Short mmCIF file of C-alpha atoms in Angstrom, two decimals:
data_model
loop_
_atom_site.label_atom_id
_atom_site.label_comp_id
_atom_site.label_asym_id
_atom_site.label_seq_id
_atom_site.Cartn_x
_atom_site.Cartn_y
_atom_site.Cartn_z
CA MET A 256 118.67 -63.23 -195.26
CA LYS A 257 121.87 -61.20 -194.95
CA LEU A 258 119.94 -58.02 -195.77
CA ALA A 259 117.34 -58.78 -193.07
CA ILE A 260 120.07 -59.35 -190.46
CA HIS A 261 121.82 -56.13 -191.48
CA VAL A 262 118.67 -54.08 -191.13
CA SER A 263 117.67 -55.61 -187.79
CA ARG A 264 121.09 -54.94 -186.24
CA GLU A 265 122.01 -51.57 -187.70
CA PHE A 266 118.67 -49.93 -188.39
CA ASP A 267 117.47 -47.39 -185.81
CA TRP A 268 113.83 -48.40 -185.37
CA TYR A 269 113.10 -45.53 -182.97
CA LEU A 270 114.31 -43.05 -185.58
CA PHE A 271 112.28 -44.84 -188.25
CA ALA A 272 109.14 -44.74 -186.08
CA CYS A 273 109.56 -40.98 -185.55
CA TRP A 274 109.93 -40.51 -189.30
CA ILE A 275 106.76 -42.48 -190.07
CA ALA A 276 104.86 -40.61 -187.33
CA LEU A 277 105.93 -37.24 -188.73
CA LEU A 278 104.92 -38.24 -192.26
CA PHE A 279 101.48 -39.26 -190.97
CA ILE A 280 101.03 -36.10 -188.87
CA GLY A 281 102.20 -33.89 -191.73
CA LEU A 282 99.80 -35.48 -194.21
CA ILE A 283 96.83 -35.07 -191.87
CA VAL A 284 97.61 -31.42 -191.11
CA VAL A 285 98.25 -30.49 -194.76
CA PHE A 286 95.01 -32.26 -195.73
CA SER A 287 93.11 -30.18 -193.17
CA ALA A 288 94.89 -26.93 -194.05
CA THR A 289 93.98 -27.27 -197.74
CA HIS A 290 90.61 -29.02 -197.40
CA PRO A 291 88.27 -27.62 -200.09
CA ASP A 292 84.66 -26.67 -199.37
CA THR A 293 83.54 -29.43 -201.74
CA GLY A 294 85.38 -32.06 -199.69
CA GLY A 295 87.96 -34.60 -200.75
CA TRP A 296 91.64 -34.13 -201.44
CA SER A 297 93.02 -30.80 -202.59
CA THR A 298 95.70 -30.60 -205.26
CA THR A 299 98.21 -29.53 -202.61
CA ALA A 300 97.43 -32.55 -200.43
CA ARG A 301 97.75 -34.88 -203.43
CA PHE A 302 101.15 -33.44 -204.24
CA HIS A 303 102.13 -33.80 -200.58
CA LEU A 304 101.27 -37.49 -200.80
CA LEU A 305 103.45 -37.72 -203.92
CA TYR A 306 106.31 -36.00 -202.08
CA ILE A 307 106.03 -38.60 -199.30
CA GLY A 308 106.41 -41.38 -201.86
CA VAL A 309 109.43 -39.69 -203.44
CA GLY A 310 110.93 -39.08 -200.01
CA ILE A 311 110.59 -42.74 -199.03
CA ALA A 312 112.25 -43.81 -202.30
CA VAL A 313 115.12 -41.38 -201.77
CA GLY A 314 115.45 -42.52 -198.15
CA VAL A 315 115.77 -46.17 -199.17
CA PHE A 316 118.35 -45.25 -201.81
CA ALA A 317 120.33 -43.16 -199.32
CA TYR A 318 120.29 -45.92 -196.71
CA PHE A 319 122.08 -48.34 -199.05
CA THR A 320 124.52 -45.73 -200.43
CA PRO A 321 128.00 -45.87 -198.80
CA LEU A 322 128.87 -42.56 -197.15
CA THR A 323 132.35 -42.70 -198.64
CA ARG A 324 130.86 -42.12 -202.09
CA VAL A 325 129.05 -39.04 -200.81
CA TYR A 326 132.15 -37.57 -199.19
CA ASP A 327 134.26 -38.21 -202.28
CA ILE A 328 132.08 -35.70 -204.14
CA ALA A 329 131.17 -33.47 -201.17
CA TYR A 330 132.74 -30.32 -202.58
CA ILE A 331 131.37 -31.01 -206.06
CA LEU A 332 127.88 -31.31 -204.55
CA TRP A 333 128.39 -28.01 -202.73
CA LEU A 334 129.57 -26.32 -205.91
CA GLY A 335 126.64 -27.70 -207.93
CA CYS A 336 124.13 -26.46 -205.36
CA PHE A 337 125.92 -23.11 -205.21
CA LEU A 338 125.73 -22.70 -209.00
CA LEU A 339 122.01 -23.48 -208.92
CA LEU A 340 121.62 -20.88 -206.19
CA ALA A 341 123.56 -18.35 -208.24
CA GLY A 342 121.33 -19.22 -211.19
CA VAL A 343 118.37 -17.74 -209.31
CA GLU A 344 119.80 -14.31 -210.13
CA LEU A 345 119.67 -15.10 -213.86
CA PHE A 346 116.73 -17.49 -214.30
CA GLY A 347 114.74 -17.06 -211.10
CA LYS A 348 110.95 -17.05 -210.92
CA LEU A 349 109.06 -14.45 -208.90
CA GLY A 350 107.05 -15.81 -205.99
CA MET A 351 105.65 -14.17 -202.85
CA GLY A 352 107.38 -10.89 -203.73
CA ALA A 353 110.87 -12.36 -204.09
CA VAL A 354 112.89 -14.27 -206.66
CA ARG A 355 113.75 -17.56 -204.93
CA TRP A 356 112.70 -20.25 -207.42
CA ILE A 357 114.06 -21.70 -210.63
CA GLU A 358 112.35 -24.05 -213.06
CA ILE A 359 114.02 -27.02 -214.80
CA ALA A 360 112.08 -29.35 -217.12
CA GLY A 361 108.79 -27.98 -215.81
CA VAL A 362 109.70 -28.59 -212.14
CA ARG A 363 109.94 -25.48 -209.95
CA PHE A 364 112.05 -25.65 -206.78
CA GLN A 365 114.08 -23.53 -204.38
CA PRO A 366 117.85 -24.08 -204.77
CA SER A 367 118.30 -22.81 -201.20
CA GLU A 368 116.69 -26.06 -199.98
CA LEU A 369 119.27 -28.16 -201.84
CA MET A 370 122.01 -25.82 -200.63
CA LYS A 371 121.21 -26.68 -197.02
CA LEU A 372 122.18 -30.30 -197.61
CA GLY A 373 125.16 -29.27 -199.75
CA VAL A 374 126.48 -27.09 -196.93
CA ILE A 375 126.10 -29.85 -194.33
CA ILE A 376 127.86 -32.48 -196.48
CA ALA A 377 130.71 -30.08 -197.35
CA LEU A 378 131.13 -29.04 -193.70
CA ALA A 379 131.15 -32.68 -192.57
CA ARG A 380 133.91 -33.44 -195.09
CA TRP A 381 135.92 -30.31 -194.20
CA LEU A 382 135.79 -30.76 -190.42
CA GLY A 383 136.05 -34.56 -190.66
CA ASP A 384 139.38 -34.21 -192.44
CA ARG A 385 140.65 -31.83 -189.73
CA ALA A 386 139.99 -33.74 -186.53
CA GLY A 387 141.38 -31.93 -183.50
CA HIS A 388 142.01 -28.70 -185.42
CA ALA A 389 138.60 -27.01 -185.19
CA ALA A 390 140.05 -23.83 -183.68
CA GLN A 391 142.73 -23.28 -186.31
CA PRO A 392 142.23 -20.18 -188.51
CA VAL A 393 142.36 -22.20 -191.74
CA THR A 394 139.62 -24.53 -190.47
CA LEU A 395 137.42 -21.61 -189.40
CA LEU A 396 138.00 -19.86 -192.71
CA GLY A 397 136.83 -22.96 -194.58
CA VAL A 398 133.76 -23.38 -192.36
CA PHE A 399 132.59 -19.82 -192.87
CA THR A 400 133.39 -19.83 -196.57
CA ILE A 401 131.20 -22.90 -197.04
CA ALA A 402 128.36 -21.33 -195.01
CA ILE A 403 128.65 -17.59 -195.67
CA LEU A 404 128.82 -17.59 -199.50
CA PRO A 405 125.39 -19.25 -199.96
CA MET A 406 124.07 -17.16 -197.08
CA MET A 407 124.93 -13.98 -198.98
CA LEU A 408 123.24 -15.21 -202.18
CA VAL A 409 120.04 -16.17 -200.36
CA ALA A 410 119.95 -12.85 -198.49
CA ALA A 411 120.10 -11.07 -201.85
CA GLN A 412 116.96 -12.83 -203.20
CA PRO A 413 115.82 -11.39 -200.70
CA ASP A 414 115.20 -14.17 -198.14
CA LEU A 415 116.75 -13.00 -194.90
CA ALA A 416 115.19 -15.73 -192.76
CA THR A 417 116.46 -18.65 -194.86
CA SER A 418 119.90 -17.05 -195.21
CA THR A 419 120.49 -17.34 -191.45
CA ILE A 420 119.81 -21.09 -191.56
CA PHE A 421 123.25 -21.87 -192.95
CA LEU A 422 124.83 -20.70 -189.71
CA ALA A 423 122.97 -23.39 -187.72
CA PRO A 424 124.86 -26.44 -189.06
CA ALA A 425 128.11 -24.44 -189.06
CA MET A 426 127.80 -23.62 -185.35
CA THR A 427 126.56 -27.12 -184.51
CA LEU A 428 129.43 -28.86 -186.26
CA LEU A 429 132.02 -26.54 -184.74
CA ILE A 430 130.70 -27.40 -181.26
CA TRP A 431 130.57 -31.10 -182.14
CA SER A 432 134.17 -30.89 -183.38
CA GLY A 433 135.37 -29.55 -180.05
CA TYR A 434 135.56 -25.83 -180.74
CA PRO A 435 136.17 -24.12 -177.35
CA LEU A 436 133.38 -22.36 -175.46
CA SER A 437 135.40 -19.16 -175.37
CA GLY A 438 135.42 -19.11 -179.17
CA MET A 439 131.66 -19.55 -179.37
CA LEU A 440 131.19 -16.70 -176.88
CA ALA A 441 133.52 -14.58 -179.00
CA PHE A 442 131.17 -15.07 -181.97
CA ALA A 443 128.09 -14.43 -179.82
CA VAL A 444 129.22 -11.02 -178.53
CA PRO A 445 129.02 -9.22 -181.92
CA PHE A 446 125.65 -10.87 -182.61
CA VAL A 447 124.14 -9.64 -179.33
CA ALA A 448 125.74 -6.22 -179.84
CA MET A 449 123.97 -6.03 -183.20
CA ILE A 450 120.59 -6.70 -181.54
CA VAL A 451 121.01 -3.89 -179.00
CA SER A 452 122.89 -1.54 -181.35
CA MET A 453 120.18 1.15 -181.19
CA HIS A 454 121.04 1.71 -177.50
CA PRO A 455 124.73 2.61 -176.97
CA ILE A 456 124.63 1.97 -173.22
CA PHE A 457 123.44 -1.60 -173.81
CA VAL A 458 126.22 -2.13 -176.35
CA ILE A 459 128.81 -1.09 -173.75
CA ILE A 460 127.29 -3.46 -171.18
CA ILE A 461 127.31 -6.37 -173.66
CA LEU A 462 130.93 -5.74 -174.62
CA VAL A 463 132.07 -5.60 -170.99
CA VAL A 464 130.10 -8.67 -169.87
CA GLY A 465 131.04 -10.57 -173.03
CA GLY A 466 134.73 -9.83 -172.59
CA LEU A 467 134.64 -11.05 -168.99
CA ALA A 468 132.74 -14.22 -169.99
CA ILE A 469 135.29 -15.03 -172.69
CA ARG A 470 138.16 -14.49 -170.23
CA PHE A 471 136.64 -16.70 -167.53
CA SER A 472 135.95 -19.46 -170.08
CA GLY A 473 139.64 -19.61 -170.95
CA GLY A 474 139.81 -17.22 -173.89
CA SER A 475 143.02 -15.37 -174.71
CA ILE A 476 143.49 -11.61 -174.73
CA LYS A 477 143.68 -11.79 -178.53
CA THR A 478 140.29 -13.57 -178.69
CA ILE A 479 138.74 -10.97 -176.40
CA ALA A 480 140.17 -8.09 -178.43
CA MET A 481 138.91 -9.51 -181.75
CA SER A 482 135.44 -10.19 -180.30
CA LEU A 483 135.11 -6.71 -178.80
CA MET A 484 136.36 -5.12 -181.99
CA GLY A 485 133.84 -7.13 -183.99
CA GLY A 486 131.07 -6.15 -181.58
CA GLY A 487 131.96 -2.47 -181.85
CA ILE A 488 132.06 -2.53 -185.66
CA VAL A 489 128.77 -4.45 -185.94
CA SER A 490 126.96 -2.15 -183.48
CA TRP A 491 128.19 0.85 -185.48
CA LEU A 492 127.18 -0.60 -188.88
CA THR A 493 123.77 -1.98 -187.88
CA PRO A 494 121.85 1.35 -187.77
CA TRP A 495 123.27 2.22 -191.21
CA ILE A 496 122.28 -1.17 -192.61
CA TRP A 497 118.81 -0.76 -191.11
CA GLN A 498 118.29 2.53 -192.87
CA THR A 499 119.95 1.84 -196.24
CA LYS A 500 120.24 -1.90 -196.91
CA LEU A 501 117.21 -3.65 -195.44
CA HIS A 502 114.12 -3.83 -197.62
CA GLU A 503 111.03 -2.13 -196.29
CA TYR A 504 109.20 -5.45 -195.79
CA GLN A 505 112.12 -6.72 -193.67
CA ARG A 506 112.03 -3.64 -191.42
CA ASN A 507 108.24 -3.95 -191.19
CA ARG A 508 108.50 -7.59 -190.10
CA ILE A 509 110.74 -6.64 -187.21
CA LEU A 510 108.63 -3.65 -186.19
CA THR A 511 105.45 -5.71 -186.49
CA PHE A 512 106.98 -8.41 -184.31
CA LEU A 513 107.67 -5.84 -181.62
CA ASN A 514 104.08 -4.53 -181.78
CA PRO A 515 101.72 -6.30 -184.23
CA ASP A 516 98.70 -4.36 -182.93
CA ASN A 517 99.99 -1.21 -184.63
CA ASP A 518 98.67 -2.59 -187.95
CA PRO A 519 96.25 -5.44 -187.11
CA LEU A 520 94.70 -5.62 -190.59
CA GLY A 521 97.95 -5.12 -192.46
CA LYS A 522 101.47 -6.10 -191.50
CA GLY A 523 100.44 -7.46 -188.09
CA TYR A 524 97.63 -9.61 -189.52
CA GLN A 525 99.62 -12.84 -189.90
CA SER A 526 101.02 -12.83 -186.38
CA ILE A 527 97.68 -11.91 -184.77
CA GLN A 528 95.69 -14.58 -186.66
CA SER A 529 98.29 -17.21 -185.86
CA LYS A 530 98.13 -16.47 -182.14
CA ILE A 531 94.33 -16.57 -182.26
CA ALA A 532 94.48 -20.00 -183.92
CA VAL A 533 96.98 -21.39 -181.42
CA GLY A 534 95.16 -19.96 -178.40
CA SER A 535 91.68 -21.02 -179.52
CA GLY A 536 92.83 -24.65 -179.75
CA GLY A 537 92.85 -24.85 -175.97
CA PHE A 538 93.97 -28.05 -174.27
CA THR A 539 92.50 -30.68 -176.59
CA GLY A 540 91.82 -28.69 -179.79
CA LYS A 541 88.74 -28.20 -181.95
CA GLY A 542 89.06 -31.53 -183.75
CA PHE A 543 90.03 -32.61 -187.25
CA LEU A 544 88.68 -30.11 -189.83
CA GLY A 545 87.16 -28.18 -186.93
CA GLY A 546 89.52 -25.22 -186.77
CA THR A 547 87.63 -22.03 -187.63
CA GLN A 548 90.76 -19.95 -188.29
CA THR A 549 91.96 -22.66 -190.65
CA GLN A 550 88.77 -23.71 -192.42
CA LEU A 551 87.51 -20.14 -192.86
CA ASP A 552 90.90 -19.07 -194.26
CA PHE A 553 91.66 -16.44 -191.65
CA LEU A 554 95.05 -18.07 -191.11
CA PRO A 555 97.46 -17.05 -193.91
CA ILE A 556 99.80 -19.44 -195.75
CA GLN A 557 98.46 -22.18 -193.51
CA HIS A 558 99.81 -25.27 -195.25
CA THR A 559 103.45 -24.10 -195.12
CA ASP A 560 104.65 -21.18 -192.96
CA PHE A 561 101.81 -21.42 -190.40
CA VAL A 562 101.19 -25.16 -190.49
CA PHE A 563 101.99 -25.47 -186.77
CA SER A 564 99.13 -23.05 -186.06
CA VAL A 565 96.76 -25.41 -187.89
CA LEU A 566 97.89 -28.33 -185.74
CA ALA A 567 97.64 -26.28 -182.53
CA GLU A 568 94.10 -25.12 -183.35
CA GLU A 569 92.73 -28.56 -184.25
CA TRP A 570 94.80 -30.76 -181.91
CA GLY A 571 95.28 -28.30 -179.06
CA PHE A 572 98.06 -28.29 -176.48
CA LEU A 573 98.10 -32.09 -176.27
CA GLY A 574 98.56 -32.52 -180.01
CA SER A 575 101.26 -29.85 -180.12
CA LEU A 576 103.04 -31.50 -177.22
CA LEU A 577 102.83 -34.88 -178.99
CA LEU A 578 104.45 -33.40 -182.10
CA LEU A 579 107.24 -31.77 -180.09
CA LEU A 580 107.85 -35.04 -178.21
CA VAL A 581 108.19 -36.93 -181.49
CA LEU A 582 110.61 -34.29 -182.73
CA GLY A 583 112.50 -34.45 -179.44
CA VAL A 584 112.94 -38.22 -179.75
CA LEU A 585 114.05 -37.74 -183.34
CA PHE A 586 116.78 -35.28 -182.32
CA TRP A 587 117.82 -37.49 -179.39
CA ARG A 588 118.27 -40.48 -181.70
CA LEU A 589 120.07 -38.41 -184.35
CA TRP A 590 122.51 -37.00 -181.81
CA GLY A 591 123.07 -40.44 -180.30
CA GLN A 592 123.71 -41.93 -183.73
CA ALA A 593 126.17 -39.13 -184.42
CA TYR A 594 128.27 -40.17 -181.43
CA ARG A 595 127.96 -43.87 -182.27
CA ALA A 596 128.82 -43.41 -185.95
CA LYS A 597 131.58 -45.70 -187.22
CA ASN A 598 133.43 -42.80 -188.82
CA ARG A 599 133.87 -39.14 -187.96
CA ASN A 600 132.34 -37.86 -191.20
CA GLY A 601 129.13 -39.81 -190.62
CA GLY A 602 128.80 -38.39 -187.12
CA LEU A 603 129.33 -34.87 -188.40
CA LEU A 604 126.69 -35.36 -191.09
CA LEU A 605 124.06 -36.47 -188.56
CA ALA A 606 124.96 -33.70 -186.12
CA GLY A 607 124.68 -31.10 -188.88
CA ILE A 608 121.25 -32.36 -189.94
CA ALA A 609 120.08 -32.32 -186.31
CA GLY A 610 121.33 -28.75 -185.84
CA LEU A 611 119.59 -27.60 -189.02
CA TRP A 612 116.26 -29.13 -188.04
CA VAL A 613 116.38 -27.82 -184.46
CA TYR A 614 116.97 -24.29 -185.72
CA GLN A 615 114.25 -24.42 -188.38
CA ILE A 616 111.64 -25.88 -186.06
CA PHE A 617 112.49 -23.47 -183.25
CA VAL A 618 112.17 -20.46 -185.58
CA ASN A 619 108.92 -21.67 -187.13
CA VAL A 620 107.18 -22.55 -183.85
CA ALA A 621 108.39 -19.35 -182.17
CA MET A 622 107.10 -17.35 -185.16
CA THR A 623 103.63 -18.88 -184.96
CA LEU A 624 103.50 -18.08 -181.23
CA GLY A 625 104.52 -14.46 -181.80
CA LEU A 626 107.88 -14.92 -180.07
CA MET A 627 109.87 -14.13 -183.23
CA PRO A 628 109.27 -12.02 -186.35
CA VAL A 629 107.29 -13.67 -189.15
CA ALA A 630 109.75 -15.65 -191.29
CA GLY A 631 109.10 -17.98 -194.21
CA ILE A 632 110.65 -21.11 -192.67
#
């Protein structure tokens, strides 16, 4: 009876309903994306059903696990995930042209996925123990050490898209911890300068506008100077990195994003087929198992990277909107729970998870719509 009362009072039923809805939607879409010509369940769909069962079991276990036990070993968890990630260099398995997987006891997995959770837990512990000191250099150094080290390892696999993910919870938790707007703008200026680095006049404009924005948001002269210096260095290094450090496939992804029609049957194929699938779904979609791009296998990697394109083709604009509404409610409840959490660490954990998911979903959906370069997220 005590357990029932505890669940009814503390359990977020809206969050739970979103979770169940997403599991159901995901299973249907994966089933359709991997539906064999002979009918029935594909091996991929069967495994997906197994993953749902494992996920529910882990979720129940996590719900009844005190957060204090997690935070007591937060840094150990981070270190364990980091060592697994480093192990990719030594024991990694080749897949999709990159070494991102390792195999233990016959089970193959990506350590970068575990590292995401390790980073969030470690950041929640680090910032939770330094309430009110988010802007101190020591705090910032710890935040970027926790996030940047795994980012560098993942980028070396190479997996440039996944490597950027670790910045999402770092930025989210800094904002949640009260890091000033001027500081966030100071980090943004070098990033934008990197994007426009091929055009010197644009770099100058960004540096001038960025410096003024930092000043008007309350930033110090020192903050402005460091941001502008960082922007100048990054804009100078970016062309060199483009020519000497980026892999050819990474440069091709960016160039193809800018103009996929230059190579419609080659490097632009994925983006073009995805946009055809999304657009052909129309307002109400072609119906379950009715998507021609999906069922005729024109759509590449359709049960993972381009799974949103499958949903958009078969469920149309209404189905896509329904999915985004469910995700929106999920984020709303997560963020609300973060503010209502009984302890600071718990709130940081929820905020970090919300930030991670928002970034991943934004990148994936934008990629399928041709608004961002193709990335395996």
